Structure formats: structure tokens, C-alpha cells
PDB file of C-alpha atoms and ligand atoms in Angstrom:
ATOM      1  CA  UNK M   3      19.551   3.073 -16.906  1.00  0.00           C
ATOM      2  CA  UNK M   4      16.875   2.225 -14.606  1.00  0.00           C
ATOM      3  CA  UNK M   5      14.879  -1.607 -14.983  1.00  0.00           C
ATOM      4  CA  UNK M   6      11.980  -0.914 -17.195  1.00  0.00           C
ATOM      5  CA  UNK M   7       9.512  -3.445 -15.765  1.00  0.00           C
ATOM      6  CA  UNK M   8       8.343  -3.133 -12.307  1.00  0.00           C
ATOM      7  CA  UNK M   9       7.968  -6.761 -10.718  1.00  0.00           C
ATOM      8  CA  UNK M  10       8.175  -6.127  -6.580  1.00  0.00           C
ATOM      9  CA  UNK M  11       5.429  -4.450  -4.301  1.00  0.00           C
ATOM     10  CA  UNK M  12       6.615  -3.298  -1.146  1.00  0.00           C
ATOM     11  CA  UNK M  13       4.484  -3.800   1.735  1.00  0.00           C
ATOM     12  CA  UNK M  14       5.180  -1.987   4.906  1.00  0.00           C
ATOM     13  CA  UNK M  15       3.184  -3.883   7.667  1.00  0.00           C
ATOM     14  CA  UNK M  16       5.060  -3.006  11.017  1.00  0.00           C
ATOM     15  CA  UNK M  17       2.802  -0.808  12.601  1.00  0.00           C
ATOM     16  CA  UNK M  18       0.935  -1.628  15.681  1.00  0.00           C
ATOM     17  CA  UNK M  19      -2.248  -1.059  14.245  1.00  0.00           C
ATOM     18  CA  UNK M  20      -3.646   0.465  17.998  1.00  0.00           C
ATOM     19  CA  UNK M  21      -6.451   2.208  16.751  1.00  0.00           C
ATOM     20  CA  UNK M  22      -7.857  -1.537  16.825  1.00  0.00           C
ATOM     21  CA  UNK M  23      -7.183  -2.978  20.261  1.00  0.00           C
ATOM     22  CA  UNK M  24      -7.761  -5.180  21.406  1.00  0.00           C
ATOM     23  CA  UNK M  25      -8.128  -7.241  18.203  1.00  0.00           C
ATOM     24  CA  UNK M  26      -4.596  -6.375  17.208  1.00  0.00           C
ATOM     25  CA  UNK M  27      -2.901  -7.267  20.639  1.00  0.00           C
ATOM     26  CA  UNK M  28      -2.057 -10.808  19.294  1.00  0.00           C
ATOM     27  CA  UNK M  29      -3.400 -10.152  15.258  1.00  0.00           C
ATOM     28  CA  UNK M  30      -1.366  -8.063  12.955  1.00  0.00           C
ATOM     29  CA  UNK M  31      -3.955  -5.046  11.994  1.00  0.00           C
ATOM     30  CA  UNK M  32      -2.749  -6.285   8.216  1.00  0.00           C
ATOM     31  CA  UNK M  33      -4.696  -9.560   9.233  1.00  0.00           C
ATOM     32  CA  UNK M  34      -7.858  -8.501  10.184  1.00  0.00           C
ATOM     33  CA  UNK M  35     -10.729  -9.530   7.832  1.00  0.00           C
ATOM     34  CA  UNK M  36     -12.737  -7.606   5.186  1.00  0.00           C
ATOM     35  CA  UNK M  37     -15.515 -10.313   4.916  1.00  0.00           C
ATOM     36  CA  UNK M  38     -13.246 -13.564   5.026  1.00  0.00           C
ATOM     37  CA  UNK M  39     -10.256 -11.797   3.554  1.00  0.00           C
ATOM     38  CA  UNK M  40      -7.179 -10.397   5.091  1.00  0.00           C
ATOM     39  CA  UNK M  41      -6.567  -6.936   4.441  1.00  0.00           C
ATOM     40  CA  UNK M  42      -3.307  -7.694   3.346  1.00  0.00           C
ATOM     41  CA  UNK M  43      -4.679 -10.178   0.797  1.00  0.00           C
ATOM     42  CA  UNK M  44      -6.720  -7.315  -1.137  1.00  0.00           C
ATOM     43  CA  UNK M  45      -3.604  -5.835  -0.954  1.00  0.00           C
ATOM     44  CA  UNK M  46      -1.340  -8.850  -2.465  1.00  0.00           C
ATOM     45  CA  UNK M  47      -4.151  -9.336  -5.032  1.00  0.00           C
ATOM     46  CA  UNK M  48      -3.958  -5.541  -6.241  1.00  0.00           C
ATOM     47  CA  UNK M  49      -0.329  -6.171  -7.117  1.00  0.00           C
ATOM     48  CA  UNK M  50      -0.857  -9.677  -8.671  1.00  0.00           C
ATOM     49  CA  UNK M  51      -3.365  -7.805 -11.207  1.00  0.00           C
ATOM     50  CA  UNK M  52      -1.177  -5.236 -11.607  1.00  0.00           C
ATOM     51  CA  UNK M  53       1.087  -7.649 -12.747  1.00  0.00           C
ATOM     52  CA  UNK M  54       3.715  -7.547  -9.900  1.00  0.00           C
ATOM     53  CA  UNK M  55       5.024 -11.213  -8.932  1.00  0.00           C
ATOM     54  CA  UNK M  56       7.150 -10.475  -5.991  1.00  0.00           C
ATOM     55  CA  UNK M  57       5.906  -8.993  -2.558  1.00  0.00           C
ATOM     56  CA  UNK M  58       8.592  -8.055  -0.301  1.00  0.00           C
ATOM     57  CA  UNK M  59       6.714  -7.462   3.507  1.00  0.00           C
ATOM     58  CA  UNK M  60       8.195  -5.409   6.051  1.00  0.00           C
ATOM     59  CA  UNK M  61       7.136  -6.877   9.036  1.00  0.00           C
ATOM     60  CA  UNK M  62       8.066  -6.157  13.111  1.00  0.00           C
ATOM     61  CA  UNK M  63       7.552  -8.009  16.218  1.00  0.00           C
ATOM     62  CA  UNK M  64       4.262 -10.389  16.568  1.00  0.00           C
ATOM     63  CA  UNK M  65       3.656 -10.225  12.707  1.00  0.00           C
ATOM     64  CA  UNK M  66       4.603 -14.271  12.093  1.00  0.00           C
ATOM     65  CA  UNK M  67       0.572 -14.137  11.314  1.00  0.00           C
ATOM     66  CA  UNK M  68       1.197 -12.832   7.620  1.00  0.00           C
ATOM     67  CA  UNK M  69       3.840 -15.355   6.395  1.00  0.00           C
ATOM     68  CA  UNK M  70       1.900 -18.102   7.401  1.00  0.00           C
ATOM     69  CA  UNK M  71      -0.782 -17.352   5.651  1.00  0.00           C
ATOM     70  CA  UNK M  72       1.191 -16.421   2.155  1.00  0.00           C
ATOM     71  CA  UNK M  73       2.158 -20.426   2.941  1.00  0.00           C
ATOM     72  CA  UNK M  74       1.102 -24.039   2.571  1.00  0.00           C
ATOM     73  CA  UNK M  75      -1.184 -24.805   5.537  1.00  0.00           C
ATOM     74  CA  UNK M  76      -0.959 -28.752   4.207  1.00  0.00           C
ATOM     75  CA  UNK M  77      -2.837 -30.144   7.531  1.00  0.00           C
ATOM     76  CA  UNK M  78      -5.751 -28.181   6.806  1.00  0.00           C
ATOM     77  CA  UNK M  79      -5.422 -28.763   2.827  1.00  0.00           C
ATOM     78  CA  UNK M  80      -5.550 -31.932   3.697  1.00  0.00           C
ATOM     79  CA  UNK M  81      -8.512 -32.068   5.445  1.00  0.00           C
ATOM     80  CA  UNK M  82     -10.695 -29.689   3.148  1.00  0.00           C
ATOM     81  CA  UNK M  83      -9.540 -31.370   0.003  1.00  0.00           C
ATOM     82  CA  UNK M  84     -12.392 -32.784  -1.662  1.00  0.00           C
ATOM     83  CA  UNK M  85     -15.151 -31.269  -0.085  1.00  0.00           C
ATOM     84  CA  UNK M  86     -17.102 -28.576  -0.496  1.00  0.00           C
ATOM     85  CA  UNK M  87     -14.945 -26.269   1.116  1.00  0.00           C
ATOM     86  CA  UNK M  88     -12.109 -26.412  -0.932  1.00  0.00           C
ATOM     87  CA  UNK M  89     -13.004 -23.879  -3.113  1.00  0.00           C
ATOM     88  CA  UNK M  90     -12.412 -21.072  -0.141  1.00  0.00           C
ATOM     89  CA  UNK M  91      -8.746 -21.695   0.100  1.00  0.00           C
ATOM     90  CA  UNK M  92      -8.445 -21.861  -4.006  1.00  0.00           C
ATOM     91  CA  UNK M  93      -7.175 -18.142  -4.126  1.00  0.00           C
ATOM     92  CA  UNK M  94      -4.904 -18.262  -1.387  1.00  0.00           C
ATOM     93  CA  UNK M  95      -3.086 -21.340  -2.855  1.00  0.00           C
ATOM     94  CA  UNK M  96      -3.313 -19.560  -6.482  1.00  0.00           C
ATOM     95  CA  UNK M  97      -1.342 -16.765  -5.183  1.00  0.00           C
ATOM     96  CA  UNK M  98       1.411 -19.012  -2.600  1.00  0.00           C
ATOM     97  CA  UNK M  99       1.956 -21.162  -6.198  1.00  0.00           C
ATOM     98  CA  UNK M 100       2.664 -18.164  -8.236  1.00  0.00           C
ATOM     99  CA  UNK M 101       3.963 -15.316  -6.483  1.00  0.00           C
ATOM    100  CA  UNK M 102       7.302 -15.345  -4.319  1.00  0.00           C
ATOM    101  CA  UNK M 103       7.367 -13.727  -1.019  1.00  0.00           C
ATOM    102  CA  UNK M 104      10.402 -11.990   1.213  1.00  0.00           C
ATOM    103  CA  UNK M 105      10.118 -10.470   4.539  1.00  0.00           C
ATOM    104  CA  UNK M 106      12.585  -8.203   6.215  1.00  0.00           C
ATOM    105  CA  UNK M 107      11.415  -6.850  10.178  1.00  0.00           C
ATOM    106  CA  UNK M 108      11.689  -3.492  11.199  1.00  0.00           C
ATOM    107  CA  UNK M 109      13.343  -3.484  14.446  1.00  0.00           C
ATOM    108  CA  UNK M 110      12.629   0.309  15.621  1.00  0.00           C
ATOM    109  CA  UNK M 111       9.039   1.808  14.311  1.00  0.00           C
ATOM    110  CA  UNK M 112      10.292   5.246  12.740  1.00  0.00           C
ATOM    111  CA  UNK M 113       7.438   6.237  10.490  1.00  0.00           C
ATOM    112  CA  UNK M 114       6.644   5.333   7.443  1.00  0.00           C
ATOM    113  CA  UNK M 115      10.016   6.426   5.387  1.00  0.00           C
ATOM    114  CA  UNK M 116      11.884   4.354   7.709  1.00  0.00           C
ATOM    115  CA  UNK M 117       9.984   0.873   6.777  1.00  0.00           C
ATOM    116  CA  UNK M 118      10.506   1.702   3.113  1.00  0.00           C
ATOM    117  CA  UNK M 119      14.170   2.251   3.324  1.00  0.00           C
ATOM    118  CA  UNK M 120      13.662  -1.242   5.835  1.00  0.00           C
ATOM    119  CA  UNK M 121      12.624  -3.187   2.855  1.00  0.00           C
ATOM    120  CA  UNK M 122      15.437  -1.691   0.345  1.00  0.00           C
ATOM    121  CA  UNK M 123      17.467  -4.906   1.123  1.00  0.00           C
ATOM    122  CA  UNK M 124      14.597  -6.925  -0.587  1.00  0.00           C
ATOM    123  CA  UNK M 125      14.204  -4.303  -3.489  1.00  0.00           C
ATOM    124  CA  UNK M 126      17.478  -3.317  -4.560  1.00  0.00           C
ATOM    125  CA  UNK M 127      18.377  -1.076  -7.297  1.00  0.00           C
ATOM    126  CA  UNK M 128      14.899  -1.337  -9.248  1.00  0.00           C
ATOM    127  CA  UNK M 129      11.913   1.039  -9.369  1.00  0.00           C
ATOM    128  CA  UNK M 130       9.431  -0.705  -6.891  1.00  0.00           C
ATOM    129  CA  UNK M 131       5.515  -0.171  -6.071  1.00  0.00           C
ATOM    130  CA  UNK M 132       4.447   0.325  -2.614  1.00  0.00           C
ATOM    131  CA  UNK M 133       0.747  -0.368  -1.196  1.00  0.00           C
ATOM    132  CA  UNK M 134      -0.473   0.576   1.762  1.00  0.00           C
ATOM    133  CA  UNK M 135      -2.997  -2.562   2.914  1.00  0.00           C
ATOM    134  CA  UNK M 136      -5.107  -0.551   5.581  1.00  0.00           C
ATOM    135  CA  UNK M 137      -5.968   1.565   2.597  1.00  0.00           C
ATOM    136  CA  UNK M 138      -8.083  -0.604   0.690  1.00  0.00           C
ATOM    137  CA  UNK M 139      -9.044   0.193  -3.016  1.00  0.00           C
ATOM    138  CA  UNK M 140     -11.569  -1.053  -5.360  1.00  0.00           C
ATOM    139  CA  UNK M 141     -13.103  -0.440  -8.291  1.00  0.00           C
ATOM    140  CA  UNK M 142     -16.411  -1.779 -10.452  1.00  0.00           C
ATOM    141  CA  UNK M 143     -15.286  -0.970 -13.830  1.00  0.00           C
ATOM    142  CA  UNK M 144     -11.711   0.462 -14.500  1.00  0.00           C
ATOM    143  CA  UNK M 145      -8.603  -1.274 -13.780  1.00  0.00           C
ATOM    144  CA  UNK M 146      -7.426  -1.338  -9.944  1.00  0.00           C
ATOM    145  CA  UNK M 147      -5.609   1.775  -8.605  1.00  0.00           C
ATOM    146  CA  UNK M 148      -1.803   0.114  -8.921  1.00  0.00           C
ATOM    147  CA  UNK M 149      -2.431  -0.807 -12.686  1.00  0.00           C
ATOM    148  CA  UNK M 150      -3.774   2.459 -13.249  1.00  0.00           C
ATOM    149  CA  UNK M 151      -0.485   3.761 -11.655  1.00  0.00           C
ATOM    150  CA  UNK M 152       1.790   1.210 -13.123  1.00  0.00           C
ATOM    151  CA  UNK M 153       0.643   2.185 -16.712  1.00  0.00           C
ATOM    152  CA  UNK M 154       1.225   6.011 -15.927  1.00  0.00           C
ATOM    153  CA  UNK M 155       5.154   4.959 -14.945  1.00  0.00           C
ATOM    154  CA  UNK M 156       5.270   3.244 -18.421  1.00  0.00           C
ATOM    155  CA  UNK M 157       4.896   6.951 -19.540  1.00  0.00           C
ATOM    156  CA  UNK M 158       6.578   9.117 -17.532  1.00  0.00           C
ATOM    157  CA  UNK M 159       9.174   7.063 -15.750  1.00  0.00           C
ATOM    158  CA  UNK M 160       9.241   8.907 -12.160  1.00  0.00           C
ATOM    159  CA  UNK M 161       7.789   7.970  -9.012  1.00  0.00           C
ATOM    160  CA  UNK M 162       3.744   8.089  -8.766  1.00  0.00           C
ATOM    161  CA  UNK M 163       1.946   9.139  -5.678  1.00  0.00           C
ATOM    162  CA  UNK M 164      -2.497   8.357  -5.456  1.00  0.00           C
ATOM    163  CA  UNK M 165      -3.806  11.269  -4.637  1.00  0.00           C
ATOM    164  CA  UNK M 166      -7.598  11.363  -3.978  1.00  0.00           C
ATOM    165  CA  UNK M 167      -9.867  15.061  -2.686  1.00  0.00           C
ATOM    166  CA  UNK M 168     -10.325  15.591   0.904  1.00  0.00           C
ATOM    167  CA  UNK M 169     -12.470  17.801   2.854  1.00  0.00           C
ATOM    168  CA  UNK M 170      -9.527  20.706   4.176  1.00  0.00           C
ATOM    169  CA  UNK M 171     -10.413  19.795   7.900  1.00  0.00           C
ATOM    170  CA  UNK M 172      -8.966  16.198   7.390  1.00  0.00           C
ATOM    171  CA  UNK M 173      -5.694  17.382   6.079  1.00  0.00           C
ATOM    172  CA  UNK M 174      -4.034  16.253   9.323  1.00  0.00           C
ATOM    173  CA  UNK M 175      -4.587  12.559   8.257  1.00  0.00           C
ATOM    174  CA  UNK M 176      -2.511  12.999   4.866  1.00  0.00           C
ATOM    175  CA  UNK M 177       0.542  13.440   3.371  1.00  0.00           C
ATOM    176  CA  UNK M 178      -1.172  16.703   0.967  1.00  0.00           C
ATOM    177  CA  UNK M 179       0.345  18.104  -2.533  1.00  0.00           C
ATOM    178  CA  UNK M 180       0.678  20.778  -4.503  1.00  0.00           C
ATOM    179  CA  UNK M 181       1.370  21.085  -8.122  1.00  0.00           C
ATOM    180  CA  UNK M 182       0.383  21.784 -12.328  1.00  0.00           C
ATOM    181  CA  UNK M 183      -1.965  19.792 -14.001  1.00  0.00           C
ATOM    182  CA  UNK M 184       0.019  18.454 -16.791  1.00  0.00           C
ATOM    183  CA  UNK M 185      -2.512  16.055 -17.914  1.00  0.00           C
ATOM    184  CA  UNK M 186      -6.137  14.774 -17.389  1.00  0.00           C
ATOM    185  CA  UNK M 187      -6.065  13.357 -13.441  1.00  0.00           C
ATOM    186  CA  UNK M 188      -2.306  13.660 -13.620  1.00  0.00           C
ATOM    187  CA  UNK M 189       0.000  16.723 -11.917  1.00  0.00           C
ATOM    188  CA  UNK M 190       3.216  17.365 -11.346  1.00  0.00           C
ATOM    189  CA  UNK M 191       4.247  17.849  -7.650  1.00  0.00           C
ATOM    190  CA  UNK M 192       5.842  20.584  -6.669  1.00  0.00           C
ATOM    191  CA  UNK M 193       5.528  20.878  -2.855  1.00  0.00           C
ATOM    192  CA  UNK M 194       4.346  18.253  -0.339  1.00  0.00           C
ATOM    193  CA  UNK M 195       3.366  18.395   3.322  1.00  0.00           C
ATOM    194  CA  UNK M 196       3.108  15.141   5.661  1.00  0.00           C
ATOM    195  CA  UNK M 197      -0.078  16.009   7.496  1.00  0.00           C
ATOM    196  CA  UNK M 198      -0.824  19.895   7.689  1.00  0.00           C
ATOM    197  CA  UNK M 199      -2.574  21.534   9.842  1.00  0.00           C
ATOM    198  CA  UNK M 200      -5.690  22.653   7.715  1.00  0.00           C
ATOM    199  CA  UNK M 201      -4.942  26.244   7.441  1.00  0.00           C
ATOM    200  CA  UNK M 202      -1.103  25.341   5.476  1.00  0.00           C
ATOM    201  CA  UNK M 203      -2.665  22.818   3.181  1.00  0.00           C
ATOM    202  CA  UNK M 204      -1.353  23.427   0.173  1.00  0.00           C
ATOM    203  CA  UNK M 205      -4.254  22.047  -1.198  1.00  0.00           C
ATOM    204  CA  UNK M 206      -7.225  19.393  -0.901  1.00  0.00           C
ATOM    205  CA  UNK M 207      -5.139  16.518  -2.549  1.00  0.00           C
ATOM    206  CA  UNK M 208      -4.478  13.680  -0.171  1.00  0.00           C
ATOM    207  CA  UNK M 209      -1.582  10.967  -0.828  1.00  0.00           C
ATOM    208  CA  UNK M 210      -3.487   7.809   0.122  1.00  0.00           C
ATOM    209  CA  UNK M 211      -1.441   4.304   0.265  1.00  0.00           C
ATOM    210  CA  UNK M 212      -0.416   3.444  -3.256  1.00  0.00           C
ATOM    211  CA  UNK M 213       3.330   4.411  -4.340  1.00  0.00           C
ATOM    212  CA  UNK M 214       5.236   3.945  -7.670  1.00  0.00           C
ATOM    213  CA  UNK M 215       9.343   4.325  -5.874  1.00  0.00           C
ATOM    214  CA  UNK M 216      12.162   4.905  -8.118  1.00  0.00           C
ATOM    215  CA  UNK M 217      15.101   3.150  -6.267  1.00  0.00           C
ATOM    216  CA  UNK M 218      16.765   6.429  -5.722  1.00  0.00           C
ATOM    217  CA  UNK M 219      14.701   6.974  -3.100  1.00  0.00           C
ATOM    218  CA  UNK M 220      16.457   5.078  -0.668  1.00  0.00           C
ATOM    219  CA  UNK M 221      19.461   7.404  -0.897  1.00  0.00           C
ATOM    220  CA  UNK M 222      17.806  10.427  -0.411  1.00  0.00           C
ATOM    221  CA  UNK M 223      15.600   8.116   2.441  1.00  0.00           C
ATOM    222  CA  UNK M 224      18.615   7.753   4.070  1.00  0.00           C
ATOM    223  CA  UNK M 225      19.776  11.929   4.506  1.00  0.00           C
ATOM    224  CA  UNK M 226      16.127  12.264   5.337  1.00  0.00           C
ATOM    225  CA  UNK M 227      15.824  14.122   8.907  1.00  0.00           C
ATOM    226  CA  UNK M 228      13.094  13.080  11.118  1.00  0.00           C
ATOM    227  CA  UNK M 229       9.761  15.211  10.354  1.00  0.00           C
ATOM    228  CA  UNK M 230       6.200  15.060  11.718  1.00  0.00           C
ATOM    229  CA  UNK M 231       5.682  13.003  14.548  1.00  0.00           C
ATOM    230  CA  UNK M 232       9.835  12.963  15.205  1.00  0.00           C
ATOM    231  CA  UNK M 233       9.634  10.193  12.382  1.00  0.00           C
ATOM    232  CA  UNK M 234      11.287   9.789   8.990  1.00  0.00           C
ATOM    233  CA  UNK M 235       8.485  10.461   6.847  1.00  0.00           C
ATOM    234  CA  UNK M 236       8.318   9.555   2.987  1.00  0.00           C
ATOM    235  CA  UNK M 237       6.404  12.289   2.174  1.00  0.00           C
ATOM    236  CA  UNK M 238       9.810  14.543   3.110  1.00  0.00           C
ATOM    237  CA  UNK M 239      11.705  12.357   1.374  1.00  0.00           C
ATOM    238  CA  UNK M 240       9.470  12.642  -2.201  1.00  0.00           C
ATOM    239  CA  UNK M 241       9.777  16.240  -1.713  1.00  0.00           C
ATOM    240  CA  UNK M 242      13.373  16.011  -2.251  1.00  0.00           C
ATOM    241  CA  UNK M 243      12.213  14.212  -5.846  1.00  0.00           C
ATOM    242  CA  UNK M 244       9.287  16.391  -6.606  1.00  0.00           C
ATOM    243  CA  UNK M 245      12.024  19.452  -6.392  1.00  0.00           C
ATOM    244  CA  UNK M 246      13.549  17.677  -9.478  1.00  0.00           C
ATOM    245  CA  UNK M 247      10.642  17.568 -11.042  1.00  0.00           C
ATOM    246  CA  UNK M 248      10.374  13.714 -10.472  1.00  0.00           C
ATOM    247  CA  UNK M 249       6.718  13.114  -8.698  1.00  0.00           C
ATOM    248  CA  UNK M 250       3.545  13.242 -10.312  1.00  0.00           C
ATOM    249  CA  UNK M 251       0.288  12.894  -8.803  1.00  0.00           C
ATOM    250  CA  UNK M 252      -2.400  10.903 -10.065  1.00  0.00           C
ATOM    251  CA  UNK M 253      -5.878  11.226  -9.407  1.00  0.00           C
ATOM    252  CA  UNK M 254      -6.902   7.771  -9.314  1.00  0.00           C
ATOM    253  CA  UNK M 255     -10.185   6.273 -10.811  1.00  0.00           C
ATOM    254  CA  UNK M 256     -12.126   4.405  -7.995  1.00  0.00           C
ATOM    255  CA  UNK M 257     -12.860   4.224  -4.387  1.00  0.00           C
ATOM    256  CA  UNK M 258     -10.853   4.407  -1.779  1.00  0.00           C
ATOM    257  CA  UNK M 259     -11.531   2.672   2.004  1.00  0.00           C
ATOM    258  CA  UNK M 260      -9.588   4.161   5.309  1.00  0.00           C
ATOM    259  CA  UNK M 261      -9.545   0.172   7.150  1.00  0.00           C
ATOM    260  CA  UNK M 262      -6.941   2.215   9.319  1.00  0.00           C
ATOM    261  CA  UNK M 263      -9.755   3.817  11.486  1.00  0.00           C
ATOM    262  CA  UNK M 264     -12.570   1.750  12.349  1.00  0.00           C
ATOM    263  CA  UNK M 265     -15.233   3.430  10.554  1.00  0.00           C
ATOM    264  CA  UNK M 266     -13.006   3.187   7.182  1.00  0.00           C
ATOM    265  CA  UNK M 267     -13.438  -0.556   8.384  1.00  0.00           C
ATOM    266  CA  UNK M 268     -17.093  -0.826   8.812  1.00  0.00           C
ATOM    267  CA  UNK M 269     -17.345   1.161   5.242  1.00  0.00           C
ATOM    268  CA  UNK M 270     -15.692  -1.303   3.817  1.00  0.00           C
ATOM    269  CA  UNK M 271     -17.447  -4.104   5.237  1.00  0.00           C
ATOM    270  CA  UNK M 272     -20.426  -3.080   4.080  1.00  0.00           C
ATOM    271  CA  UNK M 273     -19.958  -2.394   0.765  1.00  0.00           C
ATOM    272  CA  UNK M 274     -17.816  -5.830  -0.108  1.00  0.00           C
ATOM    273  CA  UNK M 275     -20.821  -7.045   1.784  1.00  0.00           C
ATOM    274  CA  UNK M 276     -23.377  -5.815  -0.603  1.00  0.00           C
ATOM    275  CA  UNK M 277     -21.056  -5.858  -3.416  1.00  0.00           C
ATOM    276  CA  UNK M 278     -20.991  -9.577  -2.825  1.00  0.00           C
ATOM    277  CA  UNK M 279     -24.873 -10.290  -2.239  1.00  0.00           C
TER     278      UNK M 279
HETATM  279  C1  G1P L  30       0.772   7.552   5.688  1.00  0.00           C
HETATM  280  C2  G1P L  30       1.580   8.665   5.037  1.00  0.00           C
HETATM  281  C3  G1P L  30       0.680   9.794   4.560  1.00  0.00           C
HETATM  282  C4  G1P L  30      -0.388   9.231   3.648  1.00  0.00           C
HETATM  283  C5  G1P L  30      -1.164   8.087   4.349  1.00  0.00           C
HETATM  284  C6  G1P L  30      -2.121   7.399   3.408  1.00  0.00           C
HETATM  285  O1  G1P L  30       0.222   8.037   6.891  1.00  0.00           O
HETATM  286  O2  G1P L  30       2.546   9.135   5.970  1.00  0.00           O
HETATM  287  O3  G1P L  30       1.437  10.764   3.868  1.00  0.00           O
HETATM  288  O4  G1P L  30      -1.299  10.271   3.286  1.00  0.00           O
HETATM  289  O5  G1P L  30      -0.253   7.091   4.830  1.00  0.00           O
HETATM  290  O6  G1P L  30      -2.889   6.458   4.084  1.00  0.00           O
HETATM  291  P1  G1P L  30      -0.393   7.053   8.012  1.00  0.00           P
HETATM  292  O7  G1P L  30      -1.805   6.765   7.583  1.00  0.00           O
HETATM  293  O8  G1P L  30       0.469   5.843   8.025  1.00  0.00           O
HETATM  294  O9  G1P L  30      -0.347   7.839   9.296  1.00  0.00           O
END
């Protein structure tokens, strides 16, 4: 019988994040700032409001960056306590008091199925979330994209894959689906295709970085051959699921930012900027 309530978020945060050097030569790409805020902090935050209290991160080589931030820094506590600046570390501290933290590296980078199945040591047997922090998601009035999600596996007890529209020529970018609407926003997958050329899309419906696992997925993770790019892709392993009938899609409610390219970035930016003002 599989756990009912989903606690851990999976983070995989490995990659070299290239597409952003030189910043990332000594930064993890997961570090770099929105405004003031890590990318991987939007991230964290998404899960604490989804009400997730564990974040197990997947991290490589020159990635000690992330768990010192998701720490006490008690020199500079110490020194901002009291004045007016305290107030800027008051969500960081919020979550380090009330969410626990586990990181596992990934020694060899082999795509994206291969950091999940990484981080099955700090999962285990439980159905799990997985967020994607370079894909950064907000919204002004519904619920963020992982309760959204979360709430859907309350119902229907499979794994969950975001799925927003894309223009056909971008299909390259994206894991893309194909399936029956069973529900408003909601499908069930029936074929997937880690980045297509545009003319075998099987559609216009992109996976972007938000994942509802079921724990069997490490099994089938670990039969899964190397696909696109010569890496183990989780796209080919959900396949193997959606042929069961066990992924849906869900066309999530809210906007979506690509911080994995820099003009995702600068989108971003902006609008937290203005959001903000
Ligand atoms: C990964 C997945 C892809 C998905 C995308 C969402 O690709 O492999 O299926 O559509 O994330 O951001 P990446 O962006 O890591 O190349």
C-alpha cells in the first residue's frame, strides 16, 4: 500500500548550469539570484507551501554553496541581529528551523533520470515530488503549481507531470506528451517524447520542472536505457508508467519562468521586480 501523504521534494541540482558562465564557474546555477533570492529558495518555498517538510538535494561537485545557505550562518546572525536588517534573513531562518534537509552528490552527470534515481537513497519507498528550481513558477491568485499538483495525487494516486503549451518549434527544449482529456486541465498520458524534433511532436504539451514520483519509479529508473543525449532520461522512464495507465498530465494554473536560459532569467527578473514595486 503506498504512503498516503507526500512529505519529501526532490531536488536535482547537479548540473553545470553552462548556459551561465561565467557566473556559474564557482556559483551553483541553483544559487544565482532572482532579486535577492536564490533560485533554489523559490524552489524550497514552493514545497514548504505545498506542505512538503523534507527536501532531499542532489547535488555534484562545487555545489557546497546550497547547504550552506539551508544553514545557520550564526557570525552574520550575529551581527545583523537587532538592526534593521534582520528582517532579510527572517525567511531563510524560518525555513532552516522548520524544514529538514539531506543531500546525496551525483558523481557522474547522466541526465536527468539518473539524478532522480541519485536521490532514491534519501526518498525511499514513498511517493515523492520533484521540482525543477531553474524552472521557476508563480502565481497571483491560485495556489502554487506543486499544491495544485499535490491535491490532484490526493485524487488519482499516480505520478503527475506539469505540462504547460508550447509553440511546436520549441519542442526540442521539452520532454512533450500525448494523451485523453479525462478531466478539466487534466489528461492521461499515453505516449511521451524527451525533446522531439518538431515535426514528431506528439503534441504542443511541454513537461516543465514539477513532478509528483511514485517510488516505483526507481525500479523501472534503473532498466531504463540511455535515450536522448546518450543520457537516462525520466521522460523514458514515465513512459514505462504512462503505458500502465499511471501518468496524468496537468495543465497547471499560473506562469511559468525558463531561469535555465538567460532570457527565462531576465523575464523573471523583471516581473518579481515589478511584482515587488
Ligand atoms: C528536463 C527534462 C524535460 C523537461 C524539462 C523541463 O530537461 O528532461 O523533459 O521538459 O526538464 O524544464 P532539461 O531542461 O533539464 O534539459
Amino acid at each position: 500500500m503506498l504512503k498516503q501523504k507526500i512529505t519529501k521534494c526532490l531536488f536535482p541540482a547537479a548540473g553545470y548550469g553552462t548556459r551561465f558562465l561565467p557566473a556559474t564557474k564557482a556559483i551553483p546555477k541553483e544559487m544565482l539570484p532572482v532579486l535577492t533570492k536564490p533560485l533554489l529558495q523559490y524552489g524550497v518555498e514552493e514545497a514548504i507551501s505545498a506542505g512538503l517538510d523534507t527536501m532531499a538535494i542532489v547535488t555534484g561537485r562545487g555545489k557546497r554553496a546550497i547547504e550552506d545557505h539551508f544553514d545557520r550562518s550564526y557570525e552574520l546572525e550575529h551581527q545583523i541581529d537587532g538592526t534593521s536588517k534582520e528582517n532579510l534573513m527572517s525567511e531563510i531562518r524560518g525555513i532552516v528551523n522548520n524544514c529538514k534537509f539531506s543531500y546525496t552528490r551525483q558523481v557522474e552527470m547522466k541526465g536527468l533520470g539518473h539524478a532522480i534515481l541519485t536521490g532514491e537513497t534519501l526518498i525511499g519507498d514513498e511517493p515523492f515530488a520533484v521540482i525543477l528550481a531553474d524552472d521557476l513558477c508563480d502565481n497571483d491568485s491560485d495556489e502554487a503549481v506543486l499544491t495544485q499538483m499535490i491535491k490532484l495525487y490526493d485524487k488519482y494516486r499516480c505520478s503527475i507531470v506539469a505540462v504547460e503549451e508550447i509553440p511546436r518549434e520549441d519542442s526540442s527544449k521539452y520532454g512533450v506528451i500525448a494523451g485523453d482529456v479525462i478531466e478539466d486541465r487534466i489528461l492521461r498520458v499515453a505516449d511521451m517524447v524527451e525533446k522531439p524534433d518538431p515535426k514528431d511532436a506528439p503534441s504542443n504539451l511541454a513537461i516543465i520542472g514539477r513532478y509528483i514520483l511514485t517510488p516505483d519509479i526507481f525500479e523501472i529508473l534503473k532498466d531504463t536505457k540511455a535515450g536522448k543525449g546518450g543520457e537516462i532520461q525520466i521522460t523514458d522512464a514515465l513512459l514505462t508508467q504512462a503505458k500502465a495507465g499511471n501518468v496524468i498530465a496537468y495543465k497547471f494554473k499560473g506562469k511559468r519562468f525558463d531561469c535555465g536560459s538567460v532570457d527565462g532569467f531576465v523575464e523573471a527578473t523583471n516581473y518579481f521586480y515589478s511584482k515587488e514595486k
